[in-house]
Structures are given as structure tokens and as C-alpha cells.
Amino acid sequence: MAAAARVFIRGAHATLSVPGAGKQSSARSALLKLSPGCSSRLKTQQRHAAHFTFQPEPVTTQYGPTQKMNLFQSITSALDNTLASDPTAVIFGEDVAFGGVFRCTVGLRDKYGKDRVFNTPLCEQGIVGFGIGAAVAGATAIAEIQFADYIFPAFDQIVNEAAKYRYRSGNLFDCGNLTIRAPWGCVGHGSLYHSQSPEAFFAHCPGIKIVIPRGPLEAKGLLLSCIADNNPCLFFEPKILYRAAVEQVPVDSYTIPLSQAEVLQEGSDVTLVAWGTQIHVLKEVANMAQEKLGVSCEVIDLRTILPWDTETICKEECFLNLEAPIARVCGYDTPFPHIFEPFYIPDKWKCFEAIKRMINY
Amino acid sequence: MKMVGSEAESTGSARPARCAPGAEDTISPGLITSSDRKKKSTASQLPQRRQLQHWHHVSSQAAHQQQPFDSSLEKPQFPGASAEFVDHLEFIQPNVISGIPVYRVMDRQGNIINASEDPQLSKETVLNFYQKMTLLNTMDRILYESQRQGRISFYMTNYGEEGTHIGSAAALESNDLVFGQYREAGVLMYRGFPLDLFMAQCYANADDLGKGRQMPVHYGSKDLNFVTISSPLATQIPQAVGAAYALKRENMNRAVICYFGEGAASEGDAHAGFNFSATLECPLIFFCRNNGYAISTPTNEQYRGDGIAARGPGYGMLSIRVDGNDVFAVYNATKEARRRAVAENQPFLIEAMTYRIGHHSTSDDSSAYRSVDEVNYWDKQDHPISRLRHYMTARDWWSEDDERSWRKQSRKTVMEAFERAERRLKPNPELLFTDVYEEMTPSLDKQRESMFRHIQQYKEHYPVDLYEK
């Protein structure tokens, strides 16, 4: 309601400023005055706070001087480094020219030219197909899909073409120079079509790589690795972290290896595995488990979904040594809901409860 | 929320951004607000004008230059279209009865109609055209038969469309990049792909450049700039556009040609490719082989408009329809399109009308959906090979003896290549596991080892002797 009230208030101002609106506008502002509830934002109408607290990486000097960047700025930085060092690199997709709907490409067109940072028509299958062709012809092609929820028109090009290009041609041709980036995951109000995490659809497609970072420092290094990698890569960026996640990020290029999971903290009782935003949830859950249950949790960030680091996650024949069945804590088998998001997401309480049940198994 | 024109260079003086009040408040947290946008510089630098052509096409200048809006003018001010107002209601009638005419150089008997259109190619060149078309025809007959006899698993012939392959291939430079669909073997043959490698791919033997991974006729050659064929239709179309864009940036005067059938042109990827090529100003030729059928689906069930050529203007693309059975018409159109595509950085659409004389593939029996009489008409009375032969014989460039001995020789070379290919072993099964990624992954390596252990243990159940070790 508060959100709706916010819109109403702005809408009333707009009406008042339009010449000739006259009587209508006064009726509208009268309506507003009649609803005292709209002005109160303290009750349950308040929009739900984020379900996690972003936990920044410690500052590192191993890659040279750093600068405070949020997630979208770290992406811009990676793209900037790429365009500077690789004259064949081009960035394209819907709305990337003015800076992108999430500001990931701000300033790049002015800096590197309109032939290198450009809008495409509104057509995901075209964006990916175009990207494949550019990569085949030798350019470093960086395609943006505006939301991961819209990647499906490009599914054929990704799965039937990009992933199989090298194999089917006997290594005569490949599109290893292609990287596809897309905003990913829940954002608090995204609902069905601005919240999806579609990596599972691609996770069993040999020939592509799928990478999901947990923060700005990781994102820049992993994105640069994807761009450098000679295989087509999908890079999903947790949109809820675009502004919320701020870290000290190296200004120069650096890479973080693909297909290597990272053990963020070691533990002896329970292993927690996640990627993207959920890492921050699990870090908190690990603390809760330690404090409230005395349970020692190992937290692992998978980072690369495909090909995934089986060695780190699952030591050979580890399934024989588990003392409880594996628990999957995720959204329900429904489309991603709007108003029910607080109930839908695998928040820290659900994860905590899963640990509790697990140790009492 | 885009700025009109969305290019700083093309907008005139700063004007209020086209966003509703309160839009700053909308979903996307990263969205640049209207106040941010006004600060952006709006240098007014006119884009390079394209040469105006005598052929009509939607002017692209309007798309680039946006004059300031002026409501005192009785002319539409909409950013999306630059036409005039009209005050009576009338729907535009699509013209399918007398649509885009078919350009040809020779009549069906091989006589030049308009001497100024004769490309006047040398005897050597024309003989080469003829020999490539007939060699392709011979190879098709032998490989089709070999599938019927169970020697290869599948085949697709090119009967009736040889003119579209040879005429267009001859008009390109050897380093122009070719994206095909599956019925363009003549393009590869014209460029010099040896019979042994055609056969190797069809037999999937150890000489196959594709390492035995795909069904027959899925050819590819890096040396000859022919991108490996894939089965899904029309996927190559937007890829060709991306490749053309990359080649444009390289500035090496290379073009891209993209072949597809009239059926594949119905795919969304075709629409995507056409639109991208025009908006992104790419040097490429879209070459549609309209052969009357997509397997059993005739053209009147594939589209209702005036074929594929009529779609070009809808995208702002220069388009032409040609007689695909007239190798000189195909040659002329492709040559001119190629020259201009590279010189002007814009795409061209060529719709080559032809007829698919053969079945769709060895899995098809076209007598189920068309009459033998219909097929015979094209085979006997309007065939690219016989038309060119008449042109040659009229100039005493080719005699009955030449024909007899060439047919004998080409059949002999095809048969020899065929026999060699048949004797050759298949590739080592370890090639099942390579090239998935550039590098071998630990899990694939494990799977490979597991497979070999398994085969070792159960070898009597696997055809190991047919494969290289």
C-alpha cells in the first residue's frame, strides 16, 4: 500500500502540472486526502526488507590498486578493461547504448565508440545469434540479455548452436569468444518475470559454461575469466546486489578461475553450498547454527555451475559417508510470485530449520 | 525508456526526455533518470549518407536524423515513421499476383535476352560452371544410391538447384564467409572442396574434417570459409549478421553470404537476422533458395505474401528476385549485391526462384505430395544445367563428345572417391569426447576412461574393428 501510495502522490503532482487538467486534478487530490492510511508507512504495508545482509569481501591488494565499486560498477569496470585491451571486443543488447537498464554499460559508448557499444533490436534470439556469429568471425562478443527471465527465446541458439559449435564442426569453428550476461535472481518485487534463476535449464548442456558471482570483487574477476575463456559462457549477475553490494575492487584486470568452487569458511558438521545472493544468506545461517545449535558449518560458493567443481563439493564417494540425506532449500514448485515473495524465498530461517532437522536426523 | 534516436550524434538540440512524470520511480533501480539524461552531451553530427539508389527502398536517413518536433507543420512528427498524412481510409493491398518480377539473363533455352546483361564470362569460366554443376549432380546420384544401399545413413540431393549454388559462389571472393543451410553443396564444390572430403563427411570416416560427429551433408571447411552446417533451420541467419558485423569492423573488404530456403525464412531467426542486418548496417547477402517446397509443405502453405523478396523492403533492405535456374542471373545479382554490400555496409536480399527436383532427403518420398508430371516438367524443360549447356553449345564451346567424355570422367572420379571413402576406417572413439570445450574437463576425462574400460570388457558387443585405434 505504501508503494501504491507513493505512486498516487507522484501521479497527483503530474496531473496538476498538465495544462487543462483542471477539475480532474482537484478531484484526484481530494481522493488522496480521504485516505489517511496512505500517509502511514509504519504498519505492515511497509515493503519487506531484504532477506539478507551483503557481506563484503576483505580488501585485497594482490591485484593492484582498488576502488569502491558496487556490483554494476564492477561489471562496468570489467567491460571497460576489456574494451581497452581487446580491439575486437563489442558489447550489444537492448538499451546498452545509454548505459543499460542497470547501468552496467554507463560511459562505455562515449569512451569506445558507437560501433563497439550498441543497441540491438528487441529480440533475444537475434542478440544471441548475432553474438555467436560475431564470435565465430573472431570478435570478442559480449551480449546482454536484459533479464535472465527473457533468455528463453535464445535457448535454441544457446543450446543447439553455441554449445555445440566446436564439437559439431570438429573444431573447425567455435564461438568461444562469446559471453552472454544477464541480470539474475530475486530482487524483492520482481515477480514471475524479473526474478528467475534459469541456470538449471542450461546446467546439463555440454559445451557452455555458467558462472554466478556473489559480489563485485568476484564478479569482475569471474566475468573477465568468462570473456577470456575460449568457450561460450553465460554470466548471471544477481540484480539485487547491483547497488546493495559494495566492495573495494581492483581497477585493473584480474581473473578468478572458472570451475573452482570456493570454501568460504571451513566447518566439520554440515556443508552448505550456494551461489550468488544466497551465499550471504548462508553465511548468516552458518553463524546462527554455530551460536544457537553449536553446529560447525562449511560454506562453499559454487561460483561455476557448469562445468562444476565436483572435487571440492563432493569428495569421491562422499555419499556413502553422509549421516543425513541432503537437504535442498529453494523456492517452491511454483512460478516466482509477487506479493508472496517473503514466503517463497529460501531465507535464513528456512535454511536454519533445515540444518536443525538435519542434525537431529 | 529510450531517447529518440538513442544516438547522441543524431539528436538535435536537447529536448525533454520522453518519459512520464514519476517514471524515476519505476522498477529498475539502475535506470538513469531524466535529469541524468539531460546532462549527457548531444553533439549534432550527421551520420554518413548512403547513396540513393534508383531502386526504391525505405529511406534510412529518416531513421538517423531526427529534426526537432514542430507541431505547426502539417506533417507527421512521429519518431517512428516519416510518411505524409492521408485523409481517406484505405488499406494497402499486398500485391501477390503481379509481385516482384523475376530477373533473368537467359530464356529457358539458354538464349541471352538482353545482351547488355550477359556477364560475358570467358569460355573457361563457363565451362567450369558447367562442370561443377554436373559433377555435383553426379556425386548426388551416387551418394543418394549409396544411402539406398545402406552404405551411408542419410543424404540430401541438390537436383535442380545447382544454378543457385554455382552462380552465387562464382560471384563471391574466396575469403567471403559462407553460412549455409544444407542444400548448398555446390558452393563448397565450386570453392574446391575435394570429393574425398565430401565423401569422408558422408561416410563419417577418419578423414572427415568434422571428426564424424554429424549426419551426412553437414559439411564445413575453415580453409574454404564455409561455416559447418547445422540441422536446426535458420539459426545461421542471425549468426551470419554477427559475422558480417565483425568483418565490417575488421575492414578487410570481406562479405558474408547466408543461404536458406523459403521454409526456413518463416523461422523467427530469419526475422531477427533481417532486422539486425539492416539496423546494424552489415555487409552481407541473404540468399533465399525458393524451391517450392519445405519437405511436403508447398509455398502457399508457407506464406501468403509475395514470397521472401517482398519482405526485404519491410526491413529497409534492398531486395531482388531472380531466376535461380539461370546461372548468369544468379551470378549478376550476387556480384552486384556483394559489391554494394561491402562498399555501402548494407544487407541485400536475393530470392532465387527454383524448383526442388529431388526428394527433400533420403527419408522422403515426394510422390506422396506432388505429381511426377510436375517434377518432370522442371527436370526436362527448365533445368539450370541444360540451360547452360545450350548457351555453351550455341557458341560451340561444348560438343556431344565433350559431354560424353566429361560424364564418363566425372562418374569415374566420383566412384573412385566413393570407394576410397568406403574402405576407410571410422575415427577413433576417443573423438567422442573431445572439442566439447576447448579443453578436456576432468569429468569428461573420467567418462572417457569409463567408456574404454567398458568396451574392453564387452568388446564383442561393439563394432571396434570399424574404428581407428
PDB file of N, CA and C in Angstrom, chain B residues 22-65:
ATOM      1  N   GLY B  22       7.157  10.871 -12.877  1.00  0.00           N
ATOM      2  CA  GLY B  22       7.070   9.785 -11.915  1.00  0.00           C
ATOM      3  C   GLY B  22       7.800   8.560 -12.393  1.00  0.00           C
ATOM      4  N   ALA B  23       8.311   8.595 -13.591  1.00  0.00           N
ATOM      5  CA  ALA B  23       8.983   7.407 -14.117  1.00  0.00           C
ATOM      6  C   ALA B  23      10.270   7.130 -13.359  1.00  0.00           C
ATOM      7  N   GLU B  24      10.806   8.140 -12.728  1.00  0.00           N
ATOM      8  CA  GLU B  24      12.035   7.930 -11.953  1.00  0.00           C
ATOM      9  C   GLU B  24      11.806   6.849 -10.915  1.00  0.00           C
ATOM     10  N   ASP B  25      10.552   6.630 -10.623  1.00  0.00           N
ATOM     11  CA  ASP B  25      10.206   5.756  -9.528  1.00  0.00           C
ATOM     12  C   ASP B  25      10.039   4.311  -9.951  1.00  0.00           C
ATOM     13  N   THR B  26      10.171   4.008 -11.244  1.00  0.00           N
ATOM     14  CA  THR B  26       9.811   2.669 -11.706  1.00  0.00           C
ATOM     15  C   THR B  26      10.826   1.619 -11.282  1.00  0.00           C
ATOM     16  N   ILE B  27      10.552   0.399 -11.690  1.00  0.00           N
ATOM     17  CA  ILE B  27      11.176  -0.775 -11.111  1.00  0.00           C
ATOM     18  C   ILE B  27      12.699  -0.780 -11.125  1.00  0.00           C
ATOM     19  N   SER B  28      13.240  -0.561 -12.304  1.00  0.00           N
ATOM     20  CA  SER B  28      14.664  -0.835 -12.446  1.00  0.00           C
ATOM     21  C   SER B  28      15.492   0.117 -11.623  1.00  0.00           C
ATOM     22  N   PRO B  29      16.168  -0.375 -10.634  1.00  0.00           N
ATOM     23  CA  PRO B  29      16.926   0.524  -9.748  1.00  0.00           C
ATOM     24  C   PRO B  29      18.042   1.237 -10.467  1.00  0.00           C
ATOM     25  N   GLY B  30      18.512   0.633 -11.536  1.00  0.00           N
ATOM     26  CA  GLY B  30      19.659   1.236 -12.199  1.00  0.00           C
ATOM     27  C   GLY B  30      19.297   2.210 -13.285  1.00  0.00           C
ATOM     28  N   LEU B  31      18.006   2.449 -13.461  1.00  0.00           N
ATOM     29  CA  LEU B  31      17.594   3.248 -14.615  1.00  0.00           C
ATOM     30  C   LEU B  31      18.063   4.683 -14.472  1.00  0.00           C
ATOM     31  N   ILE B  32      18.682   5.182 -15.508  1.00  0.00           N
ATOM     32  CA  ILE B  32      19.131   6.579 -15.491  1.00  0.00           C
ATOM     33  C   ILE B  32      17.904   7.467 -15.487  1.00  0.00           C
ATOM     34  N   THR B  33      17.889   8.445 -14.608  1.00  0.00           N
ATOM     35  CA  THR B  33      16.730   9.318 -14.506  1.00  0.00           C
ATOM     36  C   THR B  33      16.777  10.388 -15.573  1.00  0.00           C
ATOM     37  N   SER B  34      15.651  11.040 -15.778  1.00  0.00           N
ATOM     38  CA  SER B  34      15.568  12.046 -16.835  1.00  0.00           C
ATOM     39  C   SER B  34      16.561  13.166 -16.591  1.00  0.00           C
ATOM     40  N   SER B  35      16.824  13.469 -15.338  1.00  0.00           N
ATOM     41  CA  SER B  35      17.788  14.543 -15.067  1.00  0.00           C
ATOM     42  C   SER B  35      19.189  14.119 -15.481  1.00  0.00           C
ATOM     43  N   ASP B  36      19.530  12.851 -15.255  1.00  0.00           N
ATOM     44  CA  ASP B  36      20.834  12.353 -15.717  1.00  0.00           C
ATOM     45  C   ASP B  36      20.956  12.513 -17.215  1.00  0.00           C
ATOM     46  N   ARG B  37      19.858  12.165 -17.910  1.00  0.00           N
ATOM     47  CA  ARG B  37      19.939  12.123 -19.368  1.00  0.00           C
ATOM     48  C   ARG B  37      20.157  13.501 -19.959  1.00  0.00           C
ATOM     49  N   LYS B  38      19.560  14.514 -19.371  1.00  0.00           N
ATOM     50  CA  LYS B  38      19.705  15.853 -19.943  1.00  0.00           C
ATOM     51  C   LYS B  38      21.142  16.318 -19.879  1.00  0.00           C
ATOM     52  N   LYS B  39      21.891  15.792 -18.872  1.00  0.00           N
ATOM     53  CA  LYS B  39      23.280  16.244 -18.745  1.00  0.00           C
ATOM     54  C   LYS B  39      24.138  15.673 -19.857  1.00  0.00           C
ATOM     55  N   LYS B  40      23.676  14.593 -20.483  1.00  0.00           N
ATOM     56  CA  LYS B  40      24.503  13.928 -21.497  1.00  0.00           C
ATOM     57  C   LYS B  40      24.678  14.855 -22.686  1.00  0.00           C
ATOM     58  N   SER B  41      25.823  14.816 -23.273  1.00  0.00           N
ATOM     59  CA  SER B  41      26.088  15.734 -24.381  1.00  0.00           C
ATOM     60  C   SER B  41      25.302  15.313 -25.612  1.00  0.00           C
ATOM     61  N   THR B  42      24.839  16.266 -26.348  1.00  0.00           N
ATOM     62  CA  THR B  42      24.101  15.962 -27.577  1.00  0.00           C
ATOM     63  C   THR B  42      24.793  16.643 -28.739  1.00  0.00           C
ATOM     64  N   ALA B  43      25.955  16.123 -29.072  1.00  0.00           N
ATOM     65  CA  ALA B  43      26.674  16.674 -30.216  1.00  0.00           C
ATOM     66  C   ALA B  43      25.888  16.361 -31.464  1.00  0.00           C
ATOM     67  N   SER B  44      25.684  17.343 -32.316  1.00  0.00           N
ATOM     68  CA  SER B  44      24.906  17.051 -33.520  1.00  0.00           C
ATOM     69  C   SER B  44      25.865  16.857 -34.683  1.00  0.00           C
ATOM     70  N   GLN B  45      26.089  15.586 -34.996  1.00  0.00           N
ATOM     71  CA  GLN B  45      26.990  15.242 -36.080  1.00  0.00           C
ATOM     72  C   GLN B  45      26.205  14.343 -37.009  1.00  0.00           C
ATOM     73  N   LEU B  46      26.004  14.764 -38.244  1.00  0.00           N
ATOM     74  CA  LEU B  46      25.179  13.984 -39.158  1.00  0.00           C
ATOM     75  C   LEU B  46      25.898  12.698 -39.541  1.00  0.00           C
ATOM     76  N   PRO B  47      25.174  11.589 -39.537  1.00  0.00           N
ATOM     77  CA  PRO B  47      25.784  10.329 -39.976  1.00  0.00           C
ATOM     78  C   PRO B  47      26.019  10.356 -41.477  1.00  0.00           C
ATOM     79  N   GLN B  48      26.912   9.497 -41.931  1.00  0.00           N
ATOM     80  CA  GLN B  48      27.222   9.463 -43.358  1.00  0.00           C
ATOM     81  C   GLN B  48      25.985   9.061 -44.149  1.00  0.00           C
ATOM     82  N   ARG B  49      25.658   9.778 -45.177  1.00  0.00           N
ATOM     83  CA  ARG B  49      24.504   9.438 -46.001  1.00  0.00           C
ATOM     84  C   ARG B  49      24.839   8.279 -46.909  1.00  0.00           C
ATOM     85  N   ARG B  50      23.857   7.397 -47.086  1.00  0.00           N
ATOM     86  CA  ARG B  50      24.046   6.314 -48.032  1.00  0.00           C
ATOM     87  C   ARG B  50      23.721   6.837 -49.422  1.00  0.00           C
ATOM     88  N   GLN B  51      24.328   6.205 -50.423  1.00  0.00           N
ATOM     89  CA  GLN B  51      23.990   6.599 -51.800  1.00  0.00           C
ATOM     90  C   GLN B  51      22.535   6.290 -52.071  1.00  0.00           C
ATOM     91  N   LEU B  52      21.831   7.226 -52.646  1.00  0.00           N
ATOM     92  CA  LEU B  52      20.446   6.961 -53.036  1.00  0.00           C
ATOM     93  C   LEU B  52      20.444   6.093 -54.280  1.00  0.00           C
ATOM     94  N   GLN B  53      19.566   5.138 -54.296  1.00  0.00           N
ATOM     95  CA  GLN B  53      19.536   4.205 -55.414  1.00  0.00           C
ATOM     96  C   GLN B  53      18.319   4.442 -56.289  1.00  0.00           C
ATOM     97  N   HIS B  54      18.358   4.004 -57.520  1.00  0.00           N
ATOM     98  CA  HIS B  54      17.158   4.110 -58.349  1.00  0.00           C
ATOM     99  C   HIS B  54      16.129   3.095 -57.910  1.00  0.00           C
ATOM    100  N   TRP B  55      16.575   2.025 -57.236  1.00  0.00           N
ATOM    101  CA  TRP B  55      15.609   1.096 -56.684  1.00  0.00           C
ATOM    102  C   TRP B  55      14.980   1.747 -55.464  1.00  0.00           C
ATOM    103  N   HIS B  56      13.704   1.535 -55.280  1.00  0.00           N
ATOM    104  CA  HIS B  56      13.061   2.147 -54.123  1.00  0.00           C
ATOM    105  C   HIS B  56      13.377   1.348 -52.881  1.00  0.00           C
ATOM    106  N   HIS B  57      13.731   2.038 -51.845  1.00  0.00           N
ATOM    107  CA  HIS B  57      13.787   1.389 -50.556  1.00  0.00           C
ATOM    108  C   HIS B  57      13.528   2.437 -49.488  1.00  0.00           C
ATOM    109  N   VAL B  58      13.054   1.966 -48.393  1.00  0.00           N
ATOM    110  CA  VAL B  58      12.708   2.892 -47.315  1.00  0.00           C
ATOM    111  C   VAL B  58      13.935   3.701 -46.959  1.00  0.00           C
ATOM    112  N   SER B  59      13.809   4.987 -46.989  1.00  0.00           N
ATOM    113  CA  SER B  59      14.954   5.837 -46.710  1.00  0.00           C
ATOM    114  C   SER B  59      15.417   5.639 -45.289  1.00  0.00           C
ATOM    115  N   SER B  60      16.704   5.419 -45.150  1.00  0.00           N
ATOM    116  CA  SER B  60      17.221   5.242 -43.804  1.00  0.00           C
ATOM    117  C   SER B  60      17.619   6.568 -43.182  1.00  0.00           C
ATOM    118  N   GLN B  61      17.652   7.581 -44.024  1.00  0.00           N
ATOM    119  CA  GLN B  61      18.075   8.879 -43.475  1.00  0.00           C
ATOM    120  C   GLN B  61      17.137   9.319 -42.368  1.00  0.00           C
ATOM    121  N   ALA B  62      15.843   9.067 -42.590  1.00  0.00           N
ATOM    122  CA  ALA B  62      14.864   9.500 -41.593  1.00  0.00           C
ATOM    123  C   ALA B  62      15.144   8.832 -40.256  1.00  0.00           C
ATOM    124  N   ALA B  63      15.608   7.574 -40.323  1.00  0.00           N
ATOM    125  CA  ALA B  63      15.857   6.858 -39.073  1.00  0.00           C
ATOM    126  C   ALA B  63      17.026   7.467 -38.324  1.00  0.00           C
ATOM    127  N   HIS B  64      17.958   8.069 -39.055  1.00  0.00           N
ATOM    128  CA  HIS B  64      19.156   8.568 -38.392  1.00  0.00           C
ATOM    129  C   HIS B  64      19.000  10.002 -37.900  1.00  0.00           C
ATOM    130  N   GLN B  65      18.461  10.863 -38.783  1.00  0.00           N
ATOM    131  CA  GLN B  65      18.361  12.273 -38.409  1.00  0.00           C
ATOM    132  C   GLN B  65      17.002  12.533 -37.797  1.00  0.00           C
TER     133      GLN B  65
END
